[in-house]
Amino acid sequence: MKITLIRQCTKFRLEQFRHSLVLTLLETHKRDQHLLNPTVIDSFRGYLEEVNVKSKATPGSVLITTAQGGSFCRGFDFRYVRSHAGGSEDKAYKEMNDGFKDVVKDLISLPMPTIAAINGYATEAGLILALSHDHLTMKQVVEPYLRAELLSRKRSYPGYFAALIRSKVGCPLARRKLLLRDVQIDAEEAAKIGLLDWNHEVATEKDALEVAKTQADELAKKEWDGELYAEMRQLLYPELCKELELTSSHSC
């Protein structure tokens, strides 16, 4: 099948595959963890804006976000925090956190279905990035994939982190595991707690991206009204919308 390159830089590549817009976090070195700092976040938002424009021009579009290598996203770049602290690591952390909050807001606002194809570890802000999508696909492997990890980093949870987890993880026990016990969750456990559909969103033979493309083809058949789709998504998560300061024609 023809894959069309739309845009590429050092950290990201955006391609079109049938109805799918595939945004890939690129591996720039061996064992790249795809860490988030203000420069990466700004670039990410630029690509999401292009996805937004493309989706409006192509009804039925679906966004798939994935990553090269063994990590989906390992969260914030704390080396950046230490090197740019200027006497205050909290200030540098807040800069990253505020920027990433806008990434979550962008994803929740996109007028199209979204899928995170998780090929590797999604921890801390990487977990939040994954959960900011409508659907997840994961590879069935031995290694754990999802972890909140902020307790081990000795950082409190930003309000929108907690609101997103409460919105997407319905089981109180599962939320306690993620937030208060810092448990690592693999594909099987993610299916048990309702984060994904074992029959359709877990890759047993193919990789997570191939499963996501199949899912995207099915979603594209619906030919969604993009603005209505975004509206319905926001209505599902009123607490998260409030934290993100998102407003719509209906009250969130």
Tab-separated table of N, CA and C in Angstrom, residues 107-194:
chain	number	residue	atom	x	y	z
A	107	LEU	N	-4.770	16.796	21.699
A	107	LEU	CA	-5.242	15.453	21.357
A	107	LEU	C	-6.715	15.272	21.700
A	108	ILE	N	-7.127	15.777	22.849
A	108	ILE	CA	-8.530	15.652	23.250
A	108	ILE	C	-9.441	16.478	22.330
A	109	SER	N	-8.876	17.475	21.666
A	109	SER	CA	-9.659	18.363	20.808
A	109	SER	C	-9.666	17.952	19.343
A	110	LEU	N	-8.845	16.991	18.942
A	110	LEU	CA	-8.751	16.631	17.522
A	110	LEU	C	-10.091	16.122	16.993
A	111	PRO	N	-10.494	16.576	15.813
A	111	PRO	CA	-11.786	16.166	15.239
A	111	PRO	C	-11.688	14.841	14.479
A	112	MET	N	-11.202	13.819	15.144
A	112	MET	CA	-10.988	12.522	14.501
A	112	MET	C	-10.694	11.490	15.570
A	113	PRO	N	-10.913	10.201	15.293
A	113	PRO	CA	-10.487	9.161	16.230
A	113	PRO	C	-8.964	9.110	16.314
A	114	THR	N	-8.450	8.718	17.474
A	114	THR	CA	-7.009	8.643	17.680
A	114	THR	C	-6.644	7.304	18.315
A	115	ILE	N	-5.490	6.763	17.898
A	115	ILE	CA	-5.016	5.475	18.395
A	115	ILE	C	-3.546	5.617	18.776
A	116	ALA	N	-3.188	5.147	19.951
A	116	ALA	CA	-1.780	5.054	20.338
A	116	ALA	C	-1.338	3.616	20.135
A	117	ALA	N	-0.387	3.407	19.209
A	117	ALA	CA	0.172	2.078	18.953
A	117	ALA	C	1.437	1.943	19.795
A	118	ILE	N	1.330	1.232	20.913
A	118	ILE	CA	2.391	1.215	21.922
A	118	ILE	C	3.322	0.038	21.675
A	119	ASN	N	4.506	0.350	21.233
A	119	ASN	CA	5.502	-0.656	20.893
A	119	ASN	C	6.489	-0.922	22.030
A	120	GLY	N	6.465	-0.095	23.054
A	120	GLY	CA	7.436	-0.230	24.129
A	120	GLY	C	6.948	0.480	25.374
A	121	TYR	N	7.856	0.789	26.264
A	121	TYR	CA	7.477	1.368	27.550
A	121	TYR	C	6.814	2.740	27.394
A	122	ALA	N	5.690	2.916	28.072
A	122	ALA	CA	4.997	4.204	28.158
A	122	ALA	C	4.883	4.539	29.639
A	123	THR	N	5.759	5.423	30.103
A	123	THR	CA	5.818	5.701	31.531
A	123	THR	C	5.710	7.192	31.789
A	124	GLU	N	5.227	7.511	33.009
A	124	GLU	CA	5.109	8.896	33.465
A	124	GLU	C	4.303	9.706	32.426
A	125	ALA	N	4.847	10.795	31.883
A	125	ALA	CA	4.106	11.566	30.884
A	125	ALA	C	3.834	10.746	29.624
A	126	GLY	N	4.657	9.711	29.373
A	126	GLY	CA	4.402	8.824	28.239
A	126	GLY	C	3.125	8.027	28.410
A	127	LEU	N	2.824	7.625	29.662
A	127	LEU	CA	1.548	6.970	29.944
A	127	LEU	C	0.401	7.920	29.666
A	128	ILE	N	0.553	9.172	30.089
A	128	ILE	CA	-0.497	10.164	29.863
A	128	ILE	C	-0.662	10.436	28.370
A	129	LEU	N	0.441	10.475	27.631
A	129	LEU	CA	0.365	10.637	26.181
A	129	LEU	C	-0.450	9.510	25.564
A	130	ALA	N	-0.178	8.277	25.971
A	130	ALA	CA	-0.924	7.139	25.436
A	130	ALA	C	-2.415	7.243	25.777
A	131	LEU	N	-2.713	7.540	27.048
A	131	LEU	CA	-4.116	7.597	27.484
A	131	LEU	C	-4.871	8.790	26.911
A	132	SER	N	-4.159	9.757	26.349
A	132	SER	CA	-4.821	10.902	25.719
A	132	SER	C	-5.435	10.533	24.376
A	133	HIS	N	-5.148	9.328	23.899
A	133	HIS	CA	-5.751	8.828	22.661
A	133	HIS	C	-7.040	8.070	22.984
A	134	ASP	N	-7.892	7.931	21.980
A	134	ASP	CA	-9.169	7.237	22.186
A	134	ASP	C	-8.986	5.730	22.367
A	135	HIS	N	-8.016	5.180	21.652
A	135	HIS	CA	-7.797	3.731	21.660
A	135	HIS	C	-6.304	3.443	21.840
A	136	LEU	N	-6.021	2.268	22.411
A	136	LEU	CA	-4.649	1.794	22.530
A	136	LEU	C	-4.526	0.463	21.813
A	137	THR	N	-3.376	0.224	21.189
A	137	THR	CA	-3.010	-1.127	20.780
A	137	THR	C	-1.648	-1.419	21.389
A	138	MET	N	-1.462	-2.668	21.809
A	138	MET	CA	-0.216	-3.056	22.468
A	138	MET	C	0.225	-4.422	21.983
A	139	LYS	N	1.515	-4.656	22.008
A	139	LYS	CA	2.081	-5.954	21.680
A	139	LYS	C	2.035	-6.846	22.906
A	140	GLN	N	1.604	-8.090	22.719
A	140	GLN	CA	1.582	-9.037	23.827
A	140	GLN	C	2.991	-9.595	24.023
A	141	VAL	N	3.681	-9.097	25.034
A	141	VAL	CA	5.046	-9.531	25.314
A	141	VAL	C	5.202	-9.708	26.825
A	142	VAL	N	6.372	-10.148	27.234
A	142	VAL	CA	6.614	-10.392	28.652
A	142	VAL	C	6.818	-9.088	29.420
A	143	GLU	N	7.531	-8.127	28.805
A	143	GLU	CA	7.894	-6.909	29.518
A	143	GLU	C	6.675	-6.052	29.844
A	144	PRO	N	6.682	-5.380	31.018
A	144	PRO	CA	5.612	-4.421	31.328
A	144	PRO	C	5.724	-3.206	30.430
A	145	TYR	N	4.604	-2.555	30.175
A	145	TYR	CA	4.597	-1.435	29.249
A	145	TYR	C	4.129	-0.135	29.875
A	146	LEU	N	3.131	-0.159	30.704
A	146	LEU	CA	2.524	1.063	31.223
A	146	LEU	C	2.877	1.240	32.698
A	147	ARG	N	3.290	2.475	33.049
A	147	ARG	CA	3.634	2.741	34.448
A	147	ARG	C	3.566	4.240	34.703
A	148	ALA	N	2.976	4.636	35.855
A	148	ALA	CA	2.857	6.064	36.166
A	148	ALA	C	4.205	6.655	36.581
A	149	GLU	N	4.908	6.024	37.479
A	149	GLU	CA	6.325	6.294	37.797
A	149	GLU	C	6.620	7.615	38.521
A	150	LEU	N	5.655	8.477	38.732
A	150	LEU	CA	5.977	9.754	39.371
A	150	LEU	C	6.347	9.595	40.842
A	151	LEU	N	5.796	8.584	41.501
A	151	LEU	CA	6.178	8.363	42.897
A	151	LEU	C	7.667	8.057	43.010
A	152	SER	N	8.170	7.222	42.101
A	152	SER	CA	9.591	6.886	42.149
A	152	SER	C	10.459	8.081	41.776
A	153	ARG	N	9.892	9.029	41.040
A	153	ARG	CA	10.624	10.256	40.698
A	153	ARG	C	10.462	11.330	41.780
A	154	LYS	N	9.654	11.023	42.792
A	154	LYS	CA	9.402	11.956	43.891
A	154	LYS	C	8.781	13.257	43.383
A	155	ARG	N	7.800	13.086	42.487
A	155	ARG	CA	7.046	14.221	41.955
A	155	ARG	C	5.560	13.989	42.188
A	156	SER	N	4.837	15.050	42.502
A	156	SER	CA	3.391	14.934	42.659
A	156	SER	C	2.733	14.869	41.284
A	157	TYR	N	1.508	14.390	41.259
A	157	TYR	CA	0.785	14.277	40.007
A	157	TYR	C	0.145	15.613	39.652
A	158	PRO	N	0.395	16.161	38.460
A	158	PRO	CA	-0.358	17.343	38.030
A	158	PRO	C	-1.841	17.007	37.988
A	159	GLY	N	-2.666	18.008	38.179
A	159	GLY	CA	-4.108	17.773	38.226
A	159	GLY	C	-4.650	17.082	36.993
A	160	TYR	N	-4.155	17.445	35.823
A	160	TYR	CA	-4.696	16.852	34.598
A	160	TYR	C	-4.229	15.403	34.428
A	161	PHE	N	-3.059	15.026	35.001
A	161	PHE	CA	-2.637	13.622	34.991
A	161	PHE	C	-3.681	12.779	35.722
A	162	ALA	N	-3.981	13.197	36.953
A	162	ALA	CA	-4.912	12.443	37.782
A	162	ALA	C	-6.303	12.416	37.165
A	163	ALA	N	-6.736	13.558	36.601
A	163	ALA	CA	-8.064	13.621	35.981
A	163	ALA	C	-8.150	12.684	34.782
A	164	LEU	N	-7.090	12.609	33.997
A	164	LEU	CA	-7.091	11.733	32.827
A	164	LEU	C	-7.138	10.272	33.251
A	165	ILE	N	-6.355	9.903	34.256
A	165	ILE	CA	-6.359	8.515	34.717
A	165	ILE	C	-7.719	8.159	35.317
A	166	ARG	N	-8.310	9.067	36.094
A	166	ARG	CA	-9.649	8.789	36.632
A	166	ARG	C	-10.676	8.661	35.508
A	167	SER	N	-10.504	9.417	34.430
A	167	SER	CA	-11.445	9.386	33.318
A	167	SER	C	-11.309	8.119	32.474
A	168	LYS	N	-10.077	7.637	32.321
A	168	LYS	CA	-9.825	6.523	31.405
A	168	LYS	C	-9.740	5.166	32.106
A	169	VAL	N	-9.396	5.163	33.396
A	169	VAL	CA	-9.264	3.903	34.135
A	169	VAL	C	-10.441	3.810	35.102
A	170	GLY	N	-11.434	2.993	34.750
A	170	GLY	CA	-12.689	2.986	35.489
A	170	GLY	C	-12.625	2.288	36.834
A	171	CYS	N	-11.734	1.317	36.986
A	171	CYS	CA	-11.691	0.503	38.203
A	171	CYS	C	-10.863	1.194	39.285
A	172	PRO	N	-11.444	1.448	40.472
A	172	PRO	CA	-10.678	2.089	41.557
A	172	PRO	C	-9.423	1.314	41.941
A	173	LEU	N	-9.493	-0.025	41.938
A	173	LEU	CA	-8.323	-0.827	42.274
A	173	LEU	C	-7.208	-0.600	41.253
A	174	ALA	N	-7.578	-0.543	39.987
A	174	ALA	CA	-6.582	-0.316	38.941
A	174	ALA	C	-5.952	1.063	39.077
A	175	ARG	N	-6.752	2.062	39.454
A	175	ARG	CA	-6.199	3.410	39.656
A	175	ARG	C	-5.216	3.413	40.818
A	176	ARG	N	-5.555	2.686	41.895
A	176	ARG	CA	-4.639	2.600	43.030
A	176	ARG	C	-3.335	1.921	42.624
A	177	LYS	N	-3.449	0.880	41.808
A	177	LYS	CA	-2.248	0.190	41.336
A	177	LYS	C	-1.352	1.139	40.552
A	178	LEU	N	-1.972	1.921	39.673
A	178	LEU	CA	-1.192	2.833	38.835
A	178	LEU	C	-0.591	3.980	39.636
A	179	LEU	N	-1.404	4.615	40.483
A	179	LEU	CA	-0.988	5.854	41.113
A	179	LEU	C	-0.351	5.676	42.481
A	180	LEU	N	-0.845	4.744	43.278
A	180	LEU	CA	-0.374	4.631	44.663
A	180	LEU	C	0.584	3.474	44.891
A	181	ARG	N	0.603	2.517	43.965
A	181	ARG	CA	1.543	1.399	44.092
A	181	ARG	C	2.581	1.402	42.981
A	182	ASP	N	2.377	2.265	41.982
A	182	ASP	CA	3.338	2.397	40.877
A	182	ASP	C	3.586	1.058	40.183
A	183	VAL	N	2.491	0.284	39.994
A	183	VAL	CA	2.587	-1.045	39.386
A	183	VAL	C	2.786	-0.914	37.881
A	184	GLN	N	3.586	-1.805	37.309
A	184	GLN	CA	3.791	-1.863	35.868
A	184	GLN	C	2.722	-2.760	35.247
A	185	ILE	N	2.127	-2.319	34.147
A	185	ILE	CA	0.999	-3.018	33.548
A	185	ILE	C	1.342	-3.458	32.131
A	186	ASP	N	1.177	-4.751	31.854
A	186	ASP	CA	1.405	-5.269	30.509
A	186	ASP	C	0.074	-5.331	29.753
A	187	ALA	N	0.114	-5.850	28.529
A	187	ALA	CA	-1.080	-5.862	27.679
A	187	ALA	C	-2.215	-6.672	28.306
A	188	GLU	N	-1.879	-7.813	28.902
A	188	GLU	CA	-2.918	-8.649	29.508
A	188	GLU	C	-3.610	-7.916	30.646
A	189	GLU	N	-2.836	-7.269	31.512
A	189	GLU	CA	-3.413	-6.525	32.627
A	189	GLU	C	-4.193	-5.315	32.125
A	190	ALA	N	-3.680	-4.659	31.080
A	190	ALA	CA	-4.380	-3.502	30.512
A	190	ALA	C	-5.749	-3.899	29.980
A	191	ALA	N	-5.839	-5.095	29.401
A	191	ALA	CA	-7.131	-5.578	28.916
A	191	ALA	C	-8.068	-5.883	30.082
A	192	LYS	N	-7.513	-6.448	31.168
A	192	LYS	CA	-8.339	-6.788	32.332
A	192	LYS	C	-8.973	-5.548	32.956
A	193	ILE	N	-8.246	-4.418	32.956
A	193	ILE	CA	-8.779	-3.213	33.597
A	193	ILE	C	-9.503	-2.307	32.603
A	194	GLY	N	-9.702	-2.807	31.376
A	194	GLY	CA	-10.534	-2.088	30.416
A	194	GLY	C	-9.842	-1.002	29.618
